[in-house]
mmCIF file of C-alpha atoms and ligand atoms in Angstrom:
data_model
loop_
_atom_site.group_PDB
_atom_site.id
_atom_site.type_symbol
_atom_site.label_atom_id
_atom_site.label_comp_id
_atom_site.label_asym_id
_atom_site.label_seq_id
_atom_site.Cartn_x
_atom_site.Cartn_y
_atom_site.Cartn_z
ATOM 1 C CA UNK A 1 20.281 -38.075 18.892
ATOM 2 C CA UNK A 2 17.221 -37.464 17.757
ATOM 3 C CA UNK A 3 14.943 -35.176 20.008
ATOM 4 C CA UNK A 4 11.522 -35.755 19.810
ATOM 5 C CA UNK A 5 9.804 -32.557 20.580
ATOM 6 C CA UNK A 6 5.839 -32.720 18.929
ATOM 7 C CA UNK A 7 3.827 -31.433 21.577
ATOM 8 C CA UNK A 8 0.728 -33.687 19.355
ATOM 9 C CA UNK A 9 1.503 -32.077 16.142
ATOM 10 C CA UNK A 10 1.595 -29.345 17.268
ATOM 11 C CA UNK A 11 6.400 -27.829 16.844
ATOM 12 C CA UNK A 12 8.992 -25.688 16.429
ATOM 13 C CA UNK A 13 9.148 -23.823 14.145
ATOM 14 C CA UNK A 14 13.135 -25.433 12.621
ATOM 15 C CA UNK A 15 13.843 -25.546 9.300
ATOM 16 C CA UNK A 16 13.205 -29.400 10.357
ATOM 17 C CA UNK A 17 9.841 -28.642 10.233
ATOM 18 C CA UNK A 18 9.005 -26.246 7.801
ATOM 19 C CA UNK A 19 10.895 -28.104 4.702
ATOM 20 C CA UNK A 20 8.386 -31.007 7.140
ATOM 21 C CA UNK A 21 4.873 -28.404 6.991
ATOM 22 C CA UNK A 22 6.416 -27.900 2.430
ATOM 23 C CA UNK A 23 6.314 -31.441 2.624
ATOM 24 C CA UNK A 24 3.218 -31.995 3.823
ATOM 25 C CA UNK A 25 1.800 -29.286 1.132
ATOM 26 C CA UNK A 26 2.997 -31.035 -1.691
ATOM 27 C CA UNK A 27 1.250 -34.188 -0.152
ATOM 28 C CA UNK A 28 -1.999 -32.322 0.056
ATOM 29 C CA UNK A 29 -1.792 -31.581 2.942
ATOM 30 C CA UNK A 30 -2.404 -29.295 5.630
ATOM 31 C CA UNK A 31 -0.660 -27.712 7.942
ATOM 32 C CA UNK A 32 -0.946 -23.977 10.546
ATOM 33 C CA UNK A 33 1.135 -21.830 10.298
ATOM 34 C CA UNK A 34 1.346 -18.337 11.617
ATOM 35 C CA UNK A 35 1.409 -14.950 10.493
ATOM 36 C CA UNK A 36 1.764 -11.017 11.915
ATOM 37 C CA UNK A 37 -1.732 -11.104 12.139
ATOM 38 C CA UNK A 38 -2.989 -14.569 12.900
ATOM 39 C CA UNK A 39 -2.560 -18.558 12.178
ATOM 40 C CA UNK A 40 -3.543 -18.942 8.657
ATOM 41 C CA UNK A 41 -4.824 -22.746 7.924
ATOM 42 C CA UNK A 42 -2.207 -23.011 4.687
ATOM 43 C CA UNK A 43 -3.019 -25.911 1.383
ATOM 44 C CA UNK A 44 -2.153 -25.668 -1.989
ATOM 45 C CA UNK A 45 -3.630 -23.340 -3.806
ATOM 46 C CA UNK A 46 -3.893 -25.181 -7.410
ATOM 47 C CA UNK A 47 -4.751 -28.467 -5.316
ATOM 48 C CA UNK A 48 -8.979 -28.414 -5.649
ATOM 49 C CA UNK A 49 -8.725 -31.618 -3.105
ATOM 50 C CA UNK A 50 -6.726 -29.522 -0.511
ATOM 51 C CA UNK A 51 -8.500 -26.119 -0.484
ATOM 52 C CA UNK A 52 -11.664 -28.490 -0.028
ATOM 53 C CA UNK A 53 -9.908 -30.135 3.023
ATOM 54 C CA UNK A 54 -9.551 -26.098 4.512
ATOM 55 C CA UNK A 55 -12.673 -26.359 3.661
ATOM 56 C CA UNK A 56 -14.038 -28.543 5.284
ATOM 57 C CA UNK A 57 -11.842 -29.037 8.076
ATOM 58 C CA UNK A 58 -13.649 -25.549 9.463
ATOM 59 C CA UNK A 59 -16.775 -25.006 8.332
ATOM 60 C CA UNK A 60 -16.870 -23.031 5.689
ATOM 61 C CA UNK A 61 -19.027 -22.280 3.827
ATOM 62 C CA UNK A 62 -18.123 -22.702 -0.010
ATOM 63 C CA UNK A 63 -18.504 -19.289 -1.347
ATOM 64 C CA UNK A 64 -16.347 -17.967 0.923
ATOM 65 C CA UNK A 65 -12.745 -17.676 -1.108
ATOM 66 C CA UNK A 66 -9.427 -18.296 -0.115
ATOM 67 C CA UNK A 67 -6.734 -16.061 0.004
ATOM 68 C CA UNK A 68 -3.828 -17.045 -1.679
ATOM 69 C CA UNK A 69 -0.046 -16.167 0.582
ATOM 70 C CA UNK A 70 3.101 -15.340 -2.168
ATOM 71 C CA UNK A 71 5.978 -14.327 -1.807
ATOM 72 C CA UNK A 72 5.888 -10.804 -3.345
ATOM 73 C CA UNK A 73 4.926 -8.903 -6.064
ATOM 74 C CA UNK A 74 6.645 -11.481 -8.848
ATOM 75 C CA UNK A 75 4.564 -14.419 -7.862
ATOM 76 C CA UNK A 76 1.563 -12.361 -7.437
ATOM 77 C CA UNK A 77 1.852 -11.336 -10.880
ATOM 78 C CA UNK A 78 0.948 -15.716 -11.156
ATOM 79 C CA UNK A 79 -1.276 -15.687 -10.581
ATOM 80 C CA UNK A 80 -3.195 -11.925 -10.783
ATOM 81 C CA UNK A 81 -3.871 -9.681 -12.774
ATOM 82 C CA UNK A 82 -2.044 -7.305 -11.643
ATOM 83 C CA UNK A 83 -2.783 -3.481 -12.015
ATOM 84 C CA UNK A 84 -1.644 0.320 -11.610
ATOM 85 C CA UNK A 85 -3.222 0.993 -8.548
ATOM 86 C CA UNK A 86 -2.755 -3.316 -6.698
ATOM 87 C CA UNK A 87 1.249 -2.895 -7.624
ATOM 88 C CA UNK A 88 1.431 0.363 -5.905
ATOM 89 C CA UNK A 89 -0.491 -1.150 -2.407
ATOM 90 C CA UNK A 90 2.743 -4.117 -3.107
ATOM 91 C CA UNK A 91 5.311 -1.685 -3.014
ATOM 92 C CA UNK A 92 4.347 0.250 -0.486
ATOM 93 C CA UNK A 93 3.186 -2.225 2.135
ATOM 94 C CA UNK A 94 4.378 -5.506 1.473
ATOM 95 C CA UNK A 95 5.605 -8.144 3.271
ATOM 96 C CA UNK A 96 3.014 -6.292 5.055
ATOM 97 C CA UNK A 97 -1.488 -7.618 7.065
ATOM 98 C CA UNK A 98 -2.568 -6.356 3.243
ATOM 99 C CA UNK A 99 -4.350 -8.628 1.592
ATOM 100 C CA UNK A 100 -4.913 -6.921 -2.133
ATOM 101 C CA UNK A 101 -8.071 -8.156 -4.935
ATOM 102 C CA UNK A 102 -7.388 -8.415 -8.675
ATOM 103 C CA UNK A 103 -8.561 -9.763 -11.105
ATOM 104 C CA UNK A 104 -7.683 -14.438 -11.268
ATOM 105 C CA UNK A 105 -5.558 -15.855 -13.570
ATOM 106 C CA UNK A 106 -6.909 -19.183 -14.675
ATOM 107 C CA UNK A 107 -4.634 -21.155 -13.041
ATOM 108 C CA UNK A 108 -6.052 -20.019 -9.572
ATOM 109 C CA UNK A 109 -9.225 -23.189 -9.333
ATOM 110 C CA UNK A 110 -12.466 -21.969 -8.635
ATOM 111 C CA UNK A 111 -12.662 -23.489 -5.515
ATOM 112 C CA UNK A 112 -10.073 -21.355 -4.081
ATOM 113 C CA UNK A 113 -12.082 -18.517 -5.834
ATOM 114 C CA UNK A 114 -14.725 -19.346 -4.414
ATOM 115 C CA UNK A 115 -15.444 -19.378 -8.697
ATOM 116 C CA UNK A 116 -15.377 -15.390 -8.336
ATOM 117 C CA UNK A 117 -13.382 -13.855 -11.250
ATOM 118 C CA UNK A 118 -11.285 -11.795 -8.534
ATOM 119 C CA UNK A 119 -8.612 -13.283 -5.901
ATOM 120 C CA UNK A 120 -7.372 -11.969 -2.654
ATOM 121 C CA UNK A 121 -3.575 -12.040 -2.728
ATOM 122 C CA UNK A 122 -1.393 -10.990 0.774
ATOM 123 C CA UNK A 123 2.410 -11.756 0.711
ATOM 124 C CA UNK A 124 2.998 -12.547 4.574
ATOM 125 C CA UNK A 125 6.061 -10.645 7.028
ATOM 126 C CA UNK A 126 6.235 -13.649 9.366
ATOM 127 C CA UNK A 127 9.768 -15.557 9.204
ATOM 128 C CA UNK A 128 8.276 -18.961 9.118
ATOM 129 C CA UNK A 129 5.057 -18.019 7.107
ATOM 130 C CA UNK A 130 8.132 -16.580 4.394
ATOM 131 C CA UNK A 131 10.247 -19.913 4.812
ATOM 132 C CA UNK A 132 7.320 -22.417 3.918
ATOM 133 C CA UNK A 133 6.288 -19.786 1.060
ATOM 134 C CA UNK A 134 9.718 -20.565 -0.247
ATOM 135 C CA UNK A 135 10.672 -24.014 1.000
ATOM 136 C CA UNK A 136 7.198 -25.511 -0.607
ATOM 137 C CA UNK A 137 7.557 -23.997 -4.014
ATOM 138 C CA UNK A 138 3.645 -22.772 -3.717
ATOM 139 C CA UNK A 139 0.718 -19.976 -3.790
ATOM 140 C CA UNK A 140 -0.247 -21.521 0.225
ATOM 141 C CA UNK A 141 -4.817 -20.414 0.642
ATOM 142 C CA UNK A 142 -5.203 -20.017 4.223
ATOM 143 C CA UNK A 143 -7.075 -19.092 5.955
ATOM 144 C CA UNK A 144 -7.841 -18.204 9.143
ATOM 145 C CA UNK A 145 -7.427 -21.182 11.615
ATOM 146 C CA UNK A 146 -10.426 -21.788 13.309
ATOM 147 C CA UNK A 147 -13.772 -22.919 12.791
ATOM 148 C CA UNK A 148 -16.094 -20.961 11.050
ATOM 149 C CA UNK A 149 -17.902 -18.424 13.152
ATOM 150 C CA UNK A 150 -15.695 -18.574 15.700
ATOM 151 C CA UNK A 151 -12.385 -15.896 16.893
ATOM 152 C CA UNK A 152 -9.415 -16.554 14.585
ATOM 153 C CA UNK A 153 -6.336 -17.931 16.575
ATOM 154 C CA UNK A 154 -3.511 -16.265 17.615
ATOM 155 C CA UNK A 155 -1.634 -18.852 19.306
ATOM 156 C CA UNK A 156 -1.231 -22.596 18.764
ATOM 157 C CA UNK A 157 -3.461 -23.829 20.965
ATOM 158 C CA UNK A 158 -6.137 -22.093 20.161
ATOM 159 C CA UNK A 159 -5.614 -23.349 16.918
ATOM 160 C CA UNK A 160 -5.301 -27.239 17.657
ATOM 161 C CA UNK A 161 -7.621 -26.455 20.122
ATOM 162 C CA UNK A 162 -10.216 -25.731 17.425
ATOM 163 C CA UNK A 163 -9.024 -28.128 14.597
ATOM 164 C CA UNK A 164 -6.903 -30.263 16.058
ATOM 165 C CA UNK A 165 -6.607 -33.436 14.526
ATOM 166 C CA UNK A 166 -7.612 -32.456 10.955
ATOM 167 C CA UNK A 167 -4.616 -30.165 10.683
ATOM 168 C CA UNK A 168 -1.623 -32.747 9.984
ATOM 169 C CA UNK A 169 1.012 -30.437 11.438
ATOM 170 C CA UNK A 170 1.194 -27.533 13.162
ATOM 171 C CA UNK A 171 4.106 -24.335 12.999
ATOM 172 C CA UNK A 172 4.061 -23.522 17.026
ATOM 173 C CA UNK A 173 5.970 -19.184 16.956
ATOM 174 C CA UNK A 174 3.891 -17.988 20.058
ATOM 175 C CA UNK A 175 0.926 -15.690 20.153
ATOM 176 C CA UNK A 176 1.571 -13.378 17.013
ATOM 177 C CA UNK A 177 1.823 -9.845 16.311
ATOM 178 C CA UNK A 178 -1.381 -8.163 15.116
ATOM 179 C CA UNK A 179 -3.181 -10.229 16.336
ATOM 180 C CA UNK A 180 -6.245 -9.019 14.367
ATOM 181 C CA UNK A 181 -6.871 -10.288 10.365
ATOM 182 C CA UNK A 182 -5.082 -8.264 7.192
ATOM 183 C CA UNK A 183 -6.999 -5.505 5.809
ATOM 184 C CA UNK A 184 -8.253 -6.724 2.986
ATOM 185 C CA UNK A 185 -8.798 -4.320 -0.279
ATOM 186 C CA UNK A 186 -9.755 -4.623 -3.617
ATOM 187 C CA UNK A 187 -8.503 -3.305 -6.354
ATOM 188 C CA UNK A 188 -9.620 -4.034 -9.459
ATOM 189 C CA UNK A 189 -10.022 -0.633 -10.280
ATOM 190 C CA UNK A 190 -8.304 2.643 -10.116
ATOM 191 C CA UNK A 191 -10.791 3.520 -6.584
ATOM 192 C CA UNK A 192 -9.385 0.870 -3.751
ATOM 193 C CA UNK A 193 -12.187 -0.245 -1.418
ATOM 194 C CA UNK A 194 -11.862 -1.064 1.895
ATOM 195 C CA UNK A 195 -13.676 -5.201 2.311
ATOM 196 C CA UNK A 196 -12.287 -5.730 5.843
ATOM 197 C CA UNK A 197 -9.731 -3.163 7.786
ATOM 198 C CA UNK A 198 -7.552 -3.943 9.333
ATOM 199 C CA UNK A 199 -3.293 -3.367 10.924
ATOM 200 C CA UNK A 200 -2.893 -0.902 7.468
ATOM 201 C CA UNK A 201 -5.824 1.955 8.003
ATOM 202 C CA UNK A 202 -7.363 3.710 6.481
ATOM 203 C CA UNK A 203 -4.939 6.807 6.037
ATOM 204 C CA UNK A 204 -2.438 4.885 5.606
ATOM 205 C CA UNK A 205 -3.871 3.514 2.076
ATOM 206 C CA UNK A 206 -5.182 7.388 1.918
ATOM 207 C CA UNK A 207 -1.479 8.186 1.051
ATOM 208 C CA UNK A 208 -0.490 6.107 -2.828
ATOM 209 C CA UNK A 209 -4.167 5.649 -3.891
ATOM 210 C CA UNK A 210 -7.464 7.046 -4.292
ATOM 211 C CA UNK A 211 -10.262 5.024 -1.444
ATOM 212 C CA UNK A 212 -13.669 4.860 -3.036
ATOM 213 C CA UNK A 213 -16.802 6.067 -0.843
ATOM 214 C CA UNK A 214 -18.224 3.534 2.048
ATOM 215 C CA UNK A 215 -21.460 2.151 0.800
ATOM 216 C CA UNK A 216 -23.423 -0.067 1.761
ATOM 217 C CA UNK A 217 -22.464 -2.810 -1.898
ATOM 218 C CA UNK A 218 -19.251 -3.125 -0.542
ATOM 219 C CA UNK A 219 -19.931 -5.649 1.491
ATOM 220 C CA UNK A 220 -21.425 -7.810 -0.867
ATOM 221 C CA UNK A 221 -17.770 -7.546 -3.536
ATOM 222 C CA UNK A 222 -16.441 -9.616 0.277
ATOM 223 C CA UNK A 223 -17.713 -12.763 1.227
ATOM 224 C CA UNK A 224 -17.187 -13.268 4.184
ATOM 225 C CA UNK A 225 -18.312 -9.246 4.842
ATOM 226 C CA UNK A 226 -22.295 -11.526 4.715
ATOM 227 C CA UNK A 227 -21.335 -14.695 7.146
ATOM 228 C CA UNK A 228 -21.201 -14.604 11.093
ATOM 229 C CA UNK A 229 -17.500 -14.085 12.469
ATOM 230 C CA UNK A 230 -15.244 -13.998 16.081
ATOM 231 C CA UNK A 231 -17.483 -14.543 17.864
ATOM 232 C CA UNK A 232 -16.847 -16.480 21.599
ATOM 233 C CA UNK A 233 -19.513 -18.975 22.993
ATOM 234 C CA UNK A 234 -21.110 -16.104 25.513
ATOM 235 C CA UNK A 235 -22.920 -13.187 24.340
ATOM 236 C CA UNK A 236 -20.648 -10.075 23.927
ATOM 237 C CA UNK A 237 -21.885 -6.707 24.328
ATOM 238 C CA UNK A 238 -21.345 -3.271 23.109
ATOM 239 C CA UNK A 239 -19.756 -0.221 25.248
ATOM 240 C CA UNK A 240 -19.557 3.719 23.667
ATOM 241 C CA UNK A 241 -17.919 4.913 26.394
ATOM 242 C CA UNK A 242 -18.637 8.462 24.876
ATOM 243 C CA UNK A 243 -22.567 7.026 23.925
ATOM 244 C CA UNK A 244 -23.864 7.469 27.515
ATOM 245 C CA UNK A 245 -25.008 4.385 26.925
ATOM 246 C CA UNK A 246 -23.978 3.255 30.587
ATOM 247 C CA UNK A 247 -27.759 2.044 30.743
ATOM 248 C CA UNK A 248 -26.419 -1.549 30.063
ATOM 249 C CA UNK A 249 -24.181 -2.219 33.049
ATOM 250 C CA UNK A 250 -27.724 -2.181 35.391
ATOM 251 C CA UNK A 251 -28.577 -5.690 34.206
ATOM 252 C CA UNK A 252 -25.447 -7.505 35.333
ATOM 253 C CA UNK A 253 -24.937 -8.482 38.319
ATOM 254 C CA UNK A 254 -21.307 -8.641 40.852
ATOM 255 C CA UNK A 255 -18.796 -11.268 39.016
ATOM 256 C CA UNK A 256 -21.515 -12.359 36.340
ATOM 257 C CA UNK A 257 -19.292 -10.725 33.598
ATOM 258 C CA UNK A 258 -16.281 -10.004 32.130
ATOM 259 C CA UNK A 259 -14.896 -6.905 30.969
ATOM 260 C CA UNK A 260 -12.239 -5.268 28.236
ATOM 261 C CA UNK A 261 -11.247 -1.877 27.406
ATOM 262 C CA UNK A 262 -8.918 0.841 26.777
ATOM 263 C CA UNK A 263 -10.431 2.998 29.918
ATOM 264 C CA UNK A 264 -12.293 1.289 33.071
ATOM 265 C CA UNK A 265 -16.493 0.430 33.731
ATOM 266 C CA UNK A 266 -18.277 3.979 35.476
ATOM 267 C CA UNK A 267 -17.981 3.549 39.243
ATOM 268 C CA UNK A 268 -21.312 2.509 39.523
ATOM 269 C CA UNK A 269 -21.315 -1.184 38.275
ATOM 270 C CA UNK A 270 -21.442 -3.454 39.757
ATOM 271 C CA UNK A 271 -18.322 -6.172 39.870
ATOM 272 C CA UNK A 272 -17.073 -8.643 36.953
ATOM 273 C CA UNK A 273 -15.210 -11.389 37.667
ATOM 274 C CA UNK A 274 -12.387 -10.143 35.327
ATOM 275 C CA UNK A 275 -11.516 -6.363 34.708
ATOM 276 C CA UNK A 276 -8.920 -5.919 31.385
ATOM 277 C CA UNK A 277 -7.972 -2.958 30.273
ATOM 278 C CA UNK A 278 -5.448 -2.090 27.662
ATOM 279 C CA UNK A 279 -3.234 0.322 27.191
ATOM 280 C CA UNK A 280 -3.273 1.148 23.597
ATOM 281 C CA UNK A 281 -5.176 -0.250 20.506
ATOM 282 C CA UNK A 282 -2.838 -2.147 18.428
ATOM 283 C CA UNK A 283 -2.882 -3.632 22.194
ATOM 284 C CA UNK A 284 -6.491 -3.795 22.414
ATOM 285 C CA UNK A 285 -6.090 -5.441 18.930
ATOM 286 C CA UNK A 286 -3.570 -7.546 20.028
ATOM 287 C CA UNK A 287 -5.208 -9.373 22.958
ATOM 288 C CA UNK A 288 -8.724 -9.331 21.789
ATOM 289 C CA UNK A 289 -9.051 -12.851 20.497
ATOM 290 C CA UNK A 290 -7.312 -14.302 22.914
ATOM 291 C CA UNK A 291 -9.382 -12.619 25.845
ATOM 292 C CA UNK A 292 -12.944 -14.054 23.733
ATOM 293 C CA UNK A 293 -11.578 -17.419 23.999
ATOM 294 C CA UNK A 294 -10.191 -17.244 27.581
ATOM 295 C CA UNK A 295 -13.700 -15.344 28.801
ATOM 296 C CA UNK A 296 -15.318 -18.337 27.298
ATOM 297 C CA UNK A 297 -14.613 -20.029 30.140
ATOM 298 C CA UNK A 298 -14.856 -18.260 33.001
ATOM 299 C CA UNK A 299 -18.181 -18.564 34.046
ATOM 300 C CA UNK A 300 -19.034 -15.284 33.189
ATOM 301 C CA UNK A 301 -22.318 -15.292 30.766
ATOM 302 C CA UNK A 302 -21.514 -11.690 29.518
ATOM 303 C CA UNK A 303 -18.392 -9.968 28.497
ATOM 304 C CA UNK A 304 -19.004 -6.496 27.865
ATOM 305 C CA UNK A 305 -15.825 -4.955 25.504
ATOM 306 C CA UNK A 306 -16.145 -1.072 25.158
ATOM 307 C CA UNK A 307 -16.069 -0.384 21.978
ATOM 308 C CA UNK A 308 -12.861 2.080 21.005
ATOM 309 C CA UNK A 309 -12.821 5.540 18.634
ATOM 310 C CA UNK A 310 -13.333 5.582 14.952
ATOM 311 C CA UNK A 311 -10.159 5.136 13.654
ATOM 312 C CA UNK A 312 -6.777 3.515 13.324
ATOM 313 C CA UNK A 313 -6.643 0.397 14.124
ATOM 314 C CA UNK A 314 -9.380 1.615 16.410
ATOM 315 C CA UNK A 315 -12.312 0.939 13.178
ATOM 316 C CA UNK A 316 -10.780 -2.829 12.969
ATOM 317 C CA UNK A 317 -10.945 -3.632 16.399
ATOM 318 C CA UNK A 318 -15.062 -1.779 15.690
ATOM 319 C CA UNK A 319 -14.884 -3.907 12.801
ATOM 320 C CA UNK A 320 -14.196 -7.116 14.875
ATOM 321 C CA UNK A 321 -16.023 -6.262 17.717
ATOM 322 C CA UNK A 322 -19.720 -5.235 16.616
ATOM 323 C CA UNK A 323 -19.371 -8.739 14.025
ATOM 324 C CA UNK A 324 -18.748 -10.917 17.604
ATOM 325 C CA UNK A 325 -21.768 -8.551 19.004
ATOM 326 C CA UNK A 326 -23.972 -9.759 15.848
ATOM 327 C CA UNK A 327 -24.279 -6.463 15.444
ATOM 328 C CA UNK A 328 -21.821 -6.163 12.574
ATOM 329 C CA UNK A 329 -23.015 -8.652 10.667
ATOM 330 C CA UNK A 330 -25.921 -9.749 8.143
HETATM 331 O O1 LIG B 401 -4.928 -11.911 7.496
HETATM 332 C C1 LIG B 401 -5.100 -12.245 7.243
HETATM 333 O O2 LIG B 401 -5.526 -12.088 6.312
HETATM 334 C C2 LIG B 401 -5.533 -14.275 7.495
HETATM 335 C C3 LIG B 401 -4.577 -14.112 7.517
HETATM 336 C C4 LIG B 401 -4.591 -16.324 8.299
HETATM 337 O O3 LIG B 401 -3.658 -13.994 6.685
HETATM 338 N N1 LIG B 401 -6.445 -15.489 6.706
HETATM 339 C C5 LIG B 401 -7.741 -14.341 6.821
HETATM 340 O O4 LIG B 401 -8.602 -15.487 5.885
HETATM 341 O O5 LIG B 401 -8.489 -13.366 8.018
HETATM 342 P P1 LIG B 401 -9.698 -15.487 5.982
HETATM 343 O O6 LIG B 401 -10.086 -16.154 4.785
HETATM 344 O O7 LIG B 401 -10.582 -15.886 7.336
HETATM 345 O O8 LIG B 401 -11.048 -13.895 5.881
HETATM 346 C C6 LIG B 401 -10.764 -14.068 4.290
HETATM 347 C C7 LIG B 401 -10.798 -13.017 3.744
HETATM 348 C C8 LIG B 401 -13.006 -13.048 3.923
HETATM 349 O O9 LIG B 401 -13.819 -12.342 4.341
HETATM 350 C C9 LIG B 401 -12.718 -13.034 2.341
HETATM 351 O O10 LIG B 401 -14.583 -14.125 2.021
HETATM 352 C C10 LIG B 401 -12.565 -12.286 1.696
HETATM 353 O O11 LIG B 401 -11.329 -11.825 2.125
HETATM 354 N N2 LIG B 401 -11.977 -12.429 0.170
HETATM 355 C C11 LIG B 401 -11.540 -13.383 -0.422
HETATM 356 N N3 LIG B 401 -10.463 -13.594 -1.378
HETATM 357 C C12 LIG B 401 -11.606 -12.770 -2.252
HETATM 358 C C13 LIG B 401 -11.333 -12.356 -2.779
HETATM 359 N N4 LIG B 401 -11.451 -12.525 -4.292
HETATM 360 N N5 LIG B 401 -13.154 -10.473 -2.439
HETATM 361 C C14 LIG B 401 -13.396 -10.513 -2.226
HETATM 362 N N6 LIG B 401 -13.259 -11.600 -1.293
HETATM 363 C C15 LIG B 401 -12.484 -11.893 -0.467
HETATM 364 MG MG1 LIG B 402 -11.660 -15.376 9.238
#
């Protein structure tokens, strides 16, 4: 008996639906799929028309290049010029939440790499993503599956809310495990530059390669850094629990604001309409974007979010929070 278990274009990641998704990709269509970080909006990275559909569906600026999702190192070598540094990182962290920028081979269309002479490569660690790459037999270009500028999506429902009919199929494997996007590094030189912090922390990278000092010019090497990002529709205010900036709570009336953080807000505050306390930076990271999406419809006029300590996953969280509040974007 045929069981129709579709919910609109959201389907479970059965072998049959993964085959259907692979066929859609081969035909130039768009498929949203889960990775261990966030959901991706995928298309055939080698088909310029399919890739153009990603930009149109997201409303993404054309100057922002896409990540190629590949099955592993030998696949990566078809699209990028690997060197000792990039191979070291691939052996250490793939499959996983590390995107590695290397010189591009000519087979990668210009639209995919937004005209740069480099390409970003990642082998994801999620059985559905891995199976989709294998079944389709192609590198899958996939940015996060959200409208450009919005928080990334960590559930299939959020993908449907943001992109709905613009996606041919959404493979639903439940909420993603990490919740923030991959770490992006530039491995074209001897010293590796961290372009976007993520779950693979600077401390972990430094065990294998030399890391370039953080400087102002770094952000220009990753076009995505120059765009506003991750923002919910209500303003986000940042609270530094150690920094003595408790004054920001004085302007917030009872029930007018929501709170996210690792520690409770000061006892002197008027009560928020909702208070979410996380047990660890990892849990904060996993829940952040889903909380943003939920709280923007809860009636609160402001979201106050605690800035976590600047180490490990805390560094990636601070980066996303600063961008969401508008203070990290340029
Ligand atoms: O976890 C992730 O990375 C998710 C999942 C789906 O894999 N993808 C994701 O893609 O976050 P996106 O497009 O939202 O972010 C990719 C970032 C952007 O900031 C982009 O500018 C940067 O990677 N990037 C891509 N190609 C680049 C290149 N050749 N040089 C420098 N930065 C690059
Ligand atoms: Mg994104």
